[in-house]
Structure formats: structure tokens, C-alpha cells
mmCIF file of N, CA and C in Angstrom:
data_model
loop_
_atom_site.group_PDB
_atom_site.id
_atom_site.type_symbol
_atom_site.label_atom_id
_atom_site.label_comp_id
_atom_site.label_asym_id
_atom_site.label_seq_id
_atom_site.Cartn_x
_atom_site.Cartn_y
_atom_site.Cartn_z
ATOM 1 N N MET R 1 46.050 17.103 47.636
ATOM 2 C CA MET R 1 44.915 17.362 46.778
ATOM 3 C C MET R 1 43.673 17.574 47.649
ATOM 4 N N ASN R 2 42.929 18.594 47.336
ATOM 5 C CA ASN R 2 41.742 18.933 48.111
ATOM 6 C C ASN R 2 40.511 18.325 47.446
ATOM 7 N N GLN R 3 39.937 17.325 48.090
ATOM 8 C CA GLN R 3 38.731 16.692 47.557
ATOM 9 C C GLN R 3 37.526 17.207 48.317
ATOM 10 N N LYS R 4 36.458 17.468 47.569
ATOM 11 C CA LYS R 4 35.232 17.895 48.226
ATOM 12 C C LYS R 4 34.275 16.721 48.208
ATOM 13 N N LEU R 5 33.861 16.291 49.371
ATOM 14 C CA LEU R 5 32.925 15.191 49.488
ATOM 15 C C LEU R 5 31.515 15.761 49.570
ATOM 16 N N ILE R 6 30.576 15.048 48.931
ATOM 17 C CA ILE R 6 29.192 15.489 49.032
ATOM 18 C C ILE R 6 28.549 14.823 50.241
ATOM 19 N N SER R 7 27.591 15.503 50.790
ATOM 20 C CA SER R 7 26.924 14.954 51.967
ATOM 21 C C SER R 7 25.981 13.828 51.560
ATOM 22 N N ARG R 8 25.654 13.023 52.524
ATOM 23 C CA ARG R 8 24.706 11.928 52.284
ATOM 24 C C ARG R 8 23.361 12.484 51.814
ATOM 25 N N ARG R 9 22.919 13.559 52.426
ATOM 26 C CA ARG R 9 21.646 14.191 52.071
ATOM 27 C C ARG R 9 21.670 14.669 50.605
ATOM 28 N N THR R 10 22.743 15.297 50.193
ATOM 29 C CA THR R 10 22.872 15.767 48.804
ATOM 30 C C THR R 10 22.877 14.591 47.842
ATOM 31 N N PHE R 11 23.590 13.528 48.209
ATOM 32 C CA PHE R 11 23.625 12.337 47.360
ATOM 33 C C PHE R 11 22.232 11.743 47.187
ATOM 34 N N ILE R 12 21.494 11.595 48.298
ATOM 35 C CA ILE R 12 20.150 11.013 48.238
ATOM 36 C C ILE R 12 19.220 11.914 47.436
ATOM 37 N N ARG R 13 19.255 13.213 47.675
ATOM 38 C CA ARG R 13 18.397 14.149 46.954
ATOM 39 C C ARG R 13 18.686 14.089 45.445
ATOM 40 N N THR R 14 19.945 14.105 45.080
ATOM 41 C CA THR R 14 20.334 14.050 43.672
ATOM 42 C C THR R 14 19.910 12.728 43.042
ATOM 43 N N SER R 15 20.077 11.638 43.773
ATOM 44 C CA SER R 15 19.672 10.323 43.259
ATOM 45 C C SER R 15 18.167 10.255 43.036
ATOM 46 N N LEU R 16 17.396 10.790 43.985
ATOM 47 C CA LEU R 16 15.936 10.790 43.840
ATOM 48 C C LEU R 16 15.492 11.661 42.663
ATOM 49 N N LEU R 17 16.111 12.797 42.496
ATOM 50 C CA LEU R 17 15.775 13.659 41.357
ATOM 51 C C LEU R 17 16.101 12.959 40.035
ATOM 52 N N ALA R 18 17.247 12.306 39.964
ATOM 53 C CA ALA R 18 17.628 11.592 38.743
ATOM 54 C C ALA R 18 16.654 10.446 38.466
ATOM 55 N N ALA R 19 16.285 9.698 39.505
ATOM 56 C CA ALA R 19 15.334 8.595 39.328
ATOM 57 C C ALA R 19 13.973 9.119 38.906
ATOM 58 N N GLY R 20 13.527 10.229 39.501
ATOM 59 C CA GLY R 20 12.245 10.826 39.116
ATOM 60 C C GLY R 20 12.254 11.315 37.680
ATOM 61 N N GLY R 21 13.358 11.928 37.271
ATOM 62 C CA GLY R 21 13.480 12.377 35.878
ATOM 63 C C GLY R 21 13.450 11.206 34.910
ATOM 64 N N GLY R 22 14.148 10.131 35.275
ATOM 65 C CA GLY R 22 14.145 8.934 34.433
ATOM 66 C C GLY R 22 12.762 8.306 34.345
ATOM 67 N N ALA R 23 12.057 8.247 35.485
ATOM 68 C CA ALA R 23 10.701 7.690 35.491
ATOM 69 C C ALA R 23 9.761 8.546 34.649
ATOM 70 N N GLY R 24 9.919 9.870 34.741
ATOM 71 C CA GLY R 24 9.092 10.768 33.931
ATOM 72 C C GLY R 24 9.354 10.586 32.445
ATOM 73 N N ALA R 25 10.607 10.451 32.070
ATOM 74 C CA ALA R 25 10.947 10.237 30.663
ATOM 75 C C ALA R 25 10.388 8.907 30.172
ATOM 76 N N LEU R 26 10.473 7.871 30.994
ATOM 77 C CA LEU R 26 9.925 6.564 30.629
ATOM 78 C C LEU R 26 8.409 6.649 30.456
ATOM 79 N N TRP R 27 7.737 7.309 31.393
ATOM 80 C CA TRP R 27 6.279 7.477 31.311
ATOM 81 C C TRP R 27 5.894 8.184 30.012
ATOM 82 N N TYR R 28 6.615 9.245 29.658
ATOM 83 C CA TYR R 28 6.316 9.983 28.430
ATOM 84 C C TYR R 28 6.543 9.114 27.190
ATOM 85 N N THR R 29 7.699 8.461 27.111
ATOM 86 C CA THR R 29 8.034 7.703 25.900
ATOM 87 C C THR R 29 7.181 6.455 25.744
ATOM 88 N N GLN R 30 6.699 5.892 26.848
ATOM 89 C CA GLN R 30 5.887 4.680 26.760
ATOM 90 C C GLN R 30 4.388 4.970 26.749
ATOM 91 N N GLY R 31 3.959 5.997 27.445
ATOM 92 C CA GLY R 31 2.532 6.222 27.607
ATOM 93 C C GLY R 31 1.940 7.347 26.787
ATOM 94 N N ILE R 32 2.702 8.383 26.523
ATOM 95 C CA ILE R 32 2.161 9.557 25.839
ATOM 96 C C ILE R 32 2.546 9.573 24.359
ATOM 97 N N GLU R 33 3.817 9.595 24.074
ATOM 98 C CA GLU R 33 4.306 9.778 22.701
ATOM 99 C C GLU R 33 3.766 8.758 21.707
ATOM 100 N N PRO R 34 3.676 7.460 22.055
ATOM 101 C CA PRO R 34 3.172 6.511 21.052
ATOM 102 C C PRO R 34 1.711 6.725 20.675
ATOM 103 N N HIS R 35 0.955 7.461 21.483
ATOM 104 C CA HIS R 35 -0.464 7.674 21.199
ATOM 105 C C HIS R 35 -0.772 9.145 20.924
ATOM 106 N N TRP R 36 0.208 9.861 20.433
ATOM 107 C CA TRP R 36 0.048 11.283 20.181
ATOM 108 C C TRP R 36 -0.261 11.473 18.701
ATOM 109 N N LEU R 37 -1.499 11.805 18.416
ATOM 110 C CA LEU R 37 -1.926 12.061 17.046
ATOM 111 C C LEU R 37 -2.152 13.552 16.899
ATOM 112 N N GLU R 38 -1.470 14.138 15.950
ATOM 113 C CA GLU R 38 -1.620 15.561 15.691
ATOM 114 C C GLU R 38 -1.946 15.747 14.217
ATOM 115 N N LEU R 39 -3.112 16.301 13.953
ATOM 116 C CA LEU R 39 -3.502 16.609 12.582
ATOM 117 C C LEU R 39 -3.304 18.095 12.363
ATOM 118 N N VAL R 40 -2.452 18.432 11.425
ATOM 119 C CA VAL R 40 -2.164 19.821 11.100
ATOM 120 C C VAL R 40 -2.385 19.985 9.607
ATOM 121 N N GLU R 41 -3.176 20.960 9.256
ATOM 122 C CA GLU R 41 -3.406 21.215 7.835
ATOM 123 C C GLU R 41 -2.972 22.639 7.540
ATOM 124 N N ARG R 42 -2.090 22.776 6.552
ATOM 125 C CA ARG R 42 -1.637 24.115 6.179
ATOM 126 C C ARG R 42 -1.204 24.097 4.723
ATOM 127 N N PRO R 43 -1.459 25.191 4.043
ATOM 128 C CA PRO R 43 -0.954 25.293 2.674
ATOM 129 C C PRO R 43 0.560 25.528 2.703
ATOM 130 N N LEU R 44 1.256 24.896 1.796
ATOM 131 C CA LEU R 44 2.712 25.059 1.715
ATOM 132 C C LEU R 44 3.066 25.695 0.379
ATOM 133 N N ALA R 45 3.656 26.853 0.453
ATOM 134 C CA ALA R 45 4.116 27.515 -0.767
ATOM 135 C C ALA R 45 5.484 26.943 -1.132
ATOM 136 N N ILE R 46 5.562 26.320 -2.293
ATOM 137 C CA ILE R 46 6.815 25.701 -2.730
ATOM 138 C C ILE R 46 7.180 26.287 -4.092
ATOM 139 N N ASP R 47 8.326 26.954 -4.129
ATOM 140 C CA ASP R 47 8.791 27.529 -5.390
ATOM 141 C C ASP R 47 9.055 26.434 -6.416
ATOM 142 N N HIS R 48 8.674 26.688 -7.647
ATOM 143 C CA HIS R 48 8.941 25.798 -8.786
ATOM 144 C C HIS R 48 8.274 24.433 -8.660
ATOM 145 N N LEU R 49 7.179 24.360 -7.909
ATOM 146 C CA LEU R 49 6.440 23.108 -7.801
ATOM 147 C C LEU R 49 5.785 22.810 -9.143
ATOM 148 N N PRO R 50 5.945 21.613 -9.673
ATOM 149 C CA PRO R 50 5.300 21.290 -10.953
ATOM 150 C C PRO R 50 3.781 21.489 -10.855
ATOM 151 N N GLU R 51 3.219 22.050 -11.886
ATOM 152 C CA GLU R 51 1.790 22.369 -11.895
ATOM 153 C C GLU R 51 0.897 21.185 -11.527
ATOM 154 N N PRO R 52 1.196 19.952 -11.992
ATOM 155 C CA PRO R 52 0.322 18.831 -11.624
ATOM 156 C C PRO R 52 0.261 18.554 -10.115
ATOM 157 N N LEU R 53 1.229 19.083 -9.353
ATOM 158 C CA LEU R 53 1.234 18.855 -7.905
ATOM 159 C C LEU R 53 0.586 19.994 -7.118
ATOM 160 N N GLU R 54 0.279 21.096 -7.775
ATOM 161 C CA GLU R 54 -0.337 22.228 -7.080
ATOM 162 C C GLU R 54 -1.703 21.824 -6.531
ATOM 163 N N GLY R 55 -1.939 22.174 -5.265
ATOM 164 C CA GLY R 55 -3.213 21.884 -4.620
ATOM 165 C C GLY R 55 -3.372 20.451 -4.141
ATOM 166 N N LYS R 56 -2.346 19.640 -4.258
ATOM 167 C CA LYS R 56 -2.431 18.241 -3.821
ATOM 168 C C LYS R 56 -2.242 18.154 -2.313
ATOM 169 N N ARG R 57 -2.796 17.111 -1.725
ATOM 170 C CA ARG R 57 -2.715 16.904 -0.275
ATOM 171 C C ARG R 57 -1.681 15.840 0.038
ATOM 172 N N LEU R 58 -0.728 16.213 0.913
ATOM 173 C CA LEU R 58 0.315 15.302 1.375
ATOM 174 C C LEU R 58 0.063 15.008 2.849
ATOM 175 N N VAL R 59 0.107 13.739 3.210
ATOM 176 C CA VAL R 59 -0.015 13.331 4.613
ATOM 177 C C VAL R 59 1.306 12.695 5.029
ATOM 178 N N HIS R 60 1.804 13.134 6.177
ATOM 179 C CA HIS R 60 3.066 12.630 6.720
ATOM 180 C C HIS R 60 2.765 11.874 8.012
ATOM 181 N N LEU R 61 3.094 10.586 8.036
ATOM 182 C CA LEU R 61 2.929 9.754 9.232
ATOM 183 C C LEU R 61 4.306 9.360 9.742
ATOM 184 N N SER R 62 4.521 9.525 11.041
ATOM 185 C CA SER R 62 5.833 9.226 11.602
ATOM 186 C C SER R 62 5.690 8.496 12.925
ATOM 187 N N ASP R 63 6.692 7.687 13.245
ATOM 188 C CA ASP R 63 6.783 6.993 14.532
ATOM 189 C C ASP R 63 5.537 6.174 14.854
ATOM 190 N N LEU R 64 5.183 5.255 13.966
ATOM 191 C CA LEU R 64 4.012 4.400 14.176
ATOM 192 C C LEU R 64 4.239 3.368 15.274
ATOM 193 N N HIS R 65 5.446 2.879 15.400
ATOM 194 C CA HIS R 65 5.805 1.881 16.426
ATOM 195 C C HIS R 65 4.841 0.692 16.443
ATOM 196 N N MET R 66 4.575 0.126 15.260
ATOM 197 C CA MET R 66 3.757 -1.099 15.231
ATOM 198 C C MET R 66 4.424 -2.134 16.118
ATOM 199 N N GLY R 67 3.628 -2.817 16.899
ATOM 200 C CA GLY R 67 4.158 -3.811 17.816
ATOM 201 C C GLY R 67 3.462 -3.706 19.148
ATOM 202 N N PRO R 68 4.085 -4.213 20.205
ATOM 203 C CA PRO R 68 3.410 -4.270 21.502
ATOM 204 C C PRO R 68 3.227 -2.908 22.181
ATOM 205 N N ARG R 69 3.971 -1.880 21.767
ATOM 206 C CA ARG R 69 3.875 -0.577 22.439
ATOM 207 C C ARG R 69 2.607 0.191 22.072
ATOM 208 N N VAL R 70 2.091 -0.023 20.865
ATOM 209 C CA VAL R 70 0.924 0.727 20.387
ATOM 210 C C VAL R 70 -0.123 -0.275 19.926
ATOM 211 N N SER R 71 -1.344 -0.106 20.394
ATOM 212 C CA SER R 71 -2.381 -1.087 20.067
ATOM 213 C C SER R 71 -2.744 -1.030 18.583
ATOM 214 N N ASP R 72 -3.027 -2.189 18.038
ATOM 215 C CA ASP R 72 -3.443 -2.269 16.637
ATOM 216 C C ASP R 72 -4.728 -1.492 16.405
ATOM 217 N N ASP R 73 -5.658 -1.547 17.338
ATOM 218 C CA ASP R 73 -6.921 -0.819 17.183
ATOM 219 C C ASP R 73 -6.681 0.679 17.061
ATOM 220 N N TYR R 74 -5.761 1.196 17.869
ATOM 221 C CA TYR R 74 -5.432 2.619 17.784
ATOM 222 C C TYR R 74 -4.847 2.960 16.417
ATOM 223 N N LEU R 75 -3.880 2.159 15.967
ATOM 224 C CA LEU R 75 -3.270 2.427 14.664
ATOM 225 C C LEU R 75 -4.295 2.351 13.538
ATOM 226 N N VAL R 76 -5.168 1.354 13.571
ATOM 227 C CA VAL R 76 -6.188 1.226 12.529
ATOM 228 C C VAL R 76 -7.104 2.451 12.543
ATOM 229 N N SER R 77 -7.444 2.947 13.727
ATOM 230 C CA SER R 77 -8.300 4.145 13.792
ATOM 231 C C SER R 77 -7.588 5.360 13.203
ATOM 232 N N VAL R 78 -6.276 5.478 13.450
ATOM 233 C CA VAL R 78 -5.502 6.565 12.841
ATOM 234 C C VAL R 78 -5.485 6.407 11.328
ATOM 235 N N PHE R 79 -5.253 5.191 10.857
ATOM 236 C CA PHE R 79 -5.212 4.952 9.413
ATOM 237 C C PHE R 79 -6.548 5.303 8.761
ATOM 238 N N GLU R 80 -7.644 4.994 9.437
ATOM 239 C CA GLU R 80 -8.968 5.315 8.894
ATOM 240 C C GLU R 80 -9.160 6.833 8.807
ATOM 241 N N ARG R 81 -8.708 7.558 9.827
ATOM 242 C CA ARG R 81 -8.814 9.022 9.786
ATOM 243 C C ARG R 81 -8.009 9.599 8.636
ATOM 244 N N VAL R 82 -6.839 9.041 8.401
ATOM 245 C CA VAL R 82 -6.004 9.517 7.300
ATOM 246 C C VAL R 82 -6.676 9.217 5.958
ATOM 247 N N LYS R 83 -7.254 8.028 5.828
ATOM 248 C CA LYS R 83 -7.947 7.678 4.578
ATOM 249 C C LYS R 83 -9.077 8.653 4.284
ATOM 250 N N GLU R 84 -9.774 9.117 5.333
ATOM 251 C CA GLU R 84 -10.852 10.084 5.150
ATOM 252 C C GLU R 84 -10.356 11.403 4.568
ATOM 253 N N LEU R 85 -9.085 11.710 4.757
ATOM 254 C CA LEU R 85 -8.508 12.929 4.191
ATOM 255 C C LEU R 85 -8.282 12.820 2.686
ATOM 256 N N ALA R 86 -8.394 11.622 2.139
ATOM 257 C CA ALA R 86 -8.172 11.358 0.709
ATOM 258 C C ALA R 86 -6.852 11.974 0.226
ATOM 259 N N PRO R 87 -5.736 11.556 0.837
ATOM 260 C CA PRO R 87 -4.454 12.167 0.472
ATOM 261 C C PRO R 87 -3.997 11.781 -0.936
ATOM 262 N N ASP R 88 -3.326 12.720 -1.568
ATOM 263 C CA ASP R 88 -2.723 12.442 -2.874
ATOM 264 C C ASP R 88 -1.374 11.748 -2.694
ATOM 265 N N ILE R 89 -0.669 12.147 -1.641
ATOM 266 C CA ILE R 89 0.654 11.568 -1.353
ATOM 267 C C ILE R 89 0.697 11.240 0.138
ATOM 268 N N VAL R 90 1.179 10.047 0.466
ATOM 269 C CA VAL R 90 1.384 9.654 1.865
ATOM 270 C C VAL R 90 2.862 9.345 2.036
ATOM 271 N N VAL R 91 3.449 9.918 3.079
ATOM 272 C CA VAL R 91 4.863 9.715 3.377
ATOM 273 C C VAL R 91 4.981 9.149 4.787
ATOM 274 N N TYR R 92 5.720 8.041 4.929
ATOM 275 C CA TYR R 92 5.976 7.410 6.220
ATOM 276 C C TYR R 92 7.439 7.642 6.594
ATOM 277 N N THR R 93 7.667 8.174 7.794
ATOM 278 C CA THR R 93 9.045 8.367 8.277
ATOM 279 C C THR R 93 9.109 7.903 9.719
ATOM 280 N N GLY R 94 10.296 7.809 10.222
ATOM 281 C CA GLY R 94 10.467 7.498 11.637
ATOM 282 C C GLY R 94 10.403 6.010 11.919
ATOM 283 N N ASP R 95 10.077 5.709 13.132
ATOM 284 C CA ASP R 95 10.049 4.326 13.602
ATOM 285 C C ASP R 95 8.752 3.652 13.159
ATOM 286 N N PHE R 96 8.842 2.850 12.127
ATOM 287 C CA PHE R 96 7.662 2.166 11.584
ATOM 288 C C PHE R 96 7.224 1.050 12.514
ATOM 289 N N THR R 97 8.178 0.339 13.093
ATOM 290 C CA THR R 97 7.873 -0.769 13.999
ATOM 291 C C THR R 97 8.719 -0.653 15.258
ATOM 292 N N SER R 98 8.304 -1.393 16.265
ATOM 293 C CA SER R 98 9.130 -1.631 17.447
ATOM 294 C C SER R 98 9.539 -3.092 17.368
ATOM 295 N N TYR R 99 10.808 -3.369 17.604
ATOM 296 C CA TYR R 99 11.260 -4.744 17.420
ATOM 297 C C TYR R 99 10.806 -5.637 18.559
ATOM 298 N N TYR R 100 10.348 -6.800 18.185
ATOM 299 C CA TYR R 100 10.089 -7.909 19.096
ATOM 300 C C TYR R 100 9.950 -9.156 18.230
ATOM 301 N N PRO R 101 10.127 -10.349 18.795
ATOM 302 C CA PRO R 101 9.945 -11.548 17.975
ATOM 303 C C PRO R 101 8.528 -11.573 17.397
ATOM 304 N N GLY R 102 8.426 -11.784 16.110
ATOM 305 C CA GLY R 102 7.121 -11.813 15.458
ATOM 306 C C GLY R 102 6.721 -10.504 14.806
ATOM 307 N N ILE R 103 7.590 -9.493 14.861
ATOM 308 C CA ILE R 103 7.214 -8.177 14.321
ATOM 309 C C ILE R 103 6.974 -8.231 12.818
ATOM 310 N N TYR R 104 7.700 -9.071 12.102
ATOM 311 C CA TYR R 104 7.532 -9.108 10.638
ATOM 312 C C TYR R 104 6.141 -9.602 10.264
ATOM 313 N N GLN R 105 5.654 -10.624 10.935
ATOM 314 C CA GLN R 105 4.308 -11.123 10.668
ATOM 315 C C GLN R 105 3.258 -10.102 11.116
ATOM 316 N N HIS R 106 3.511 -9.473 12.239
ATOM 317 C CA HIS R 106 2.606 -8.450 12.757
ATOM 318 C C HIS R 106 2.504 -7.283 11.768
ATOM 319 N N ALA R 107 3.637 -6.779 11.329
ATOM 320 C CA ALA R 107 3.652 -5.657 10.386
ATOM 321 C C ALA R 107 2.968 -6.035 9.076
ATOM 322 N N GLU R 108 3.181 -7.261 8.627
ATOM 323 C CA GLU R 108 2.543 -7.713 7.389
ATOM 324 C C GLU R 108 1.021 -7.687 7.522
ATOM 325 N N ARG R 109 0.510 -8.107 8.671
ATOM 326 C CA ARG R 109 -0.943 -8.062 8.908
ATOM 327 C C ARG R 109 -1.462 -6.622 8.893
ATOM 328 N N MET R 110 -0.685 -5.710 9.464
ATOM 329 C CA MET R 110 -1.117 -4.316 9.555
ATOM 330 C C MET R 110 -1.026 -3.579 8.220
ATOM 331 N N MET R 111 -0.219 -4.080 7.308
ATOM 332 C CA MET R 111 -0.021 -3.400 6.019
ATOM 333 C C MET R 111 -1.326 -3.222 5.242
ATOM 334 N N GLU R 112 -2.260 -4.134 5.408
ATOM 335 C CA GLU R 112 -3.511 -4.019 4.660
ATOM 336 C C GLU R 112 -4.298 -2.773 5.061
ATOM 337 N N TYR R 113 -4.041 -2.236 6.242
ATOM 338 C CA TYR R 113 -4.767 -1.066 6.732
ATOM 339 C C TYR R 113 -4.086 0.260 6.411
ATOM 340 N N LEU R 114 -2.834 0.203 5.969
ATOM 341 C CA LEU R 114 -2.088 1.436 5.741
ATOM 342 C C LEU R 114 -2.756 2.312 4.684
ATOM 343 N N PRO R 115 -2.907 3.600 4.989
ATOM 344 C CA PRO R 115 -3.424 4.498 3.965
ATOM 345 C C PRO R 115 -2.381 4.695 2.871
ATOM 346 N N ARG R 116 -2.853 4.761 1.663
ATOM 347 C CA ARG R 116 -1.968 4.973 0.516
ATOM 348 C C ARG R 116 -2.415 6.223 -0.228
ATOM 349 N N GLY R 117 -1.459 6.897 -0.821
ATOM 350 C CA GLY R 117 -1.778 8.097 -1.582
ATOM 351 C C GLY R 117 -2.296 7.741 -2.964
ATOM 352 N N GLN R 118 -3.112 8.622 -3.501
ATOM 353 C CA GLN R 118 -3.661 8.405 -4.848
ATOM 354 C C GLN R 118 -2.560 8.530 -5.911
ATOM 355 N N LEU R 119 -1.562 9.398 -5.640
ATOM 356 C CA LEU R 119 -0.457 9.571 -6.593
ATOM 357 C C LEU R 119 0.792 8.808 -6.177
ATOM 358 N N ALA R 120 1.068 8.800 -4.877
ATOM 359 C CA ALA R 120 2.311 8.166 -4.424
ATOM 360 C C ALA R 120 2.226 7.828 -2.941
ATOM 361 N N THR R 121 2.952 6.775 -2.564
ATOM 362 C CA THR R 121 3.151 6.394 -1.168
ATOM 363 C C THR R 121 4.625 6.127 -0.993
ATOM 364 N N LEU R 122 5.250 6.835 -0.056
ATOM 365 C CA LEU R 122 6.690 6.726 0.135
ATOM 366 C C LEU R 122 7.004 6.452 1.597
ATOM 367 N N GLY R 123 8.092 5.751 1.852
ATOM 368 C CA GLY R 123 8.499 5.485 3.217
ATOM 369 C C GLY R 123 9.998 5.373 3.346
ATOM 370 N N ILE R 124 10.512 5.833 4.464
ATOM 371 C CA ILE R 124 11.940 5.687 4.761
ATOM 372 C C ILE R 124 12.079 5.214 6.184
#
């Protein structure tokens, strides 16, 4: 059987590239993504939408990660910005919390700040 061995240099180079890629992914997921707020406003044409819902504003919040990864002050500031939009419907999706001991009490404290829709508030 013919085995091809990789050189020490190739092994080290590949290992360093893999470690750098992993460090970059960690930096993004821990430092950038949890604090990424994007406000997008666009009209949505929806066929057969009931007339009472025409012209209503829906706000979608996702990946809040309440807990040690995202500061409470940051989340409260986001919630205040959303409240200023006076949404008719608010929808929560994605990772609502990050798990750690005490998250249930932490999330309960933060619930008072959550923006709610005038017509509906939904979460999954």
C-alpha cells in the first residue's frame, strides 16, 4: 500500500490555519454577532392579507442571547429603540437566552423591558 506522508511544514501550516479560522469564528460569534443590530424597514406585499392587518408594523427580534454574553444595558437600549417604532406586532425568534446558572431569574428581570406589540406579541 502506498501511503503519502505530509511534511512537518505542511502539518504546521495547516494546523495554524485551522487554529486561526477557529479563533476568527470564536471572535465573530462572541464579539460581533451578539451586538449586531440591524433595522430594516420595508413594505411587504402579502396576498389575501386580512384588511385589519394592512399597513400594520411588524418587528422581528432574533438571537437576543440574554445572559452573560450580551450586556443588559445593550439589550435594554435595543428594546427602547423598538418601542419607539410603536410596533403593532412583535415576533421573537432564535436564541432568547444563553444558558448559565441563574438564567431564569435573569430573564424574568429582563422581561419587564421587552417591547410588546399593540395587537400581538409572539415568540418561539
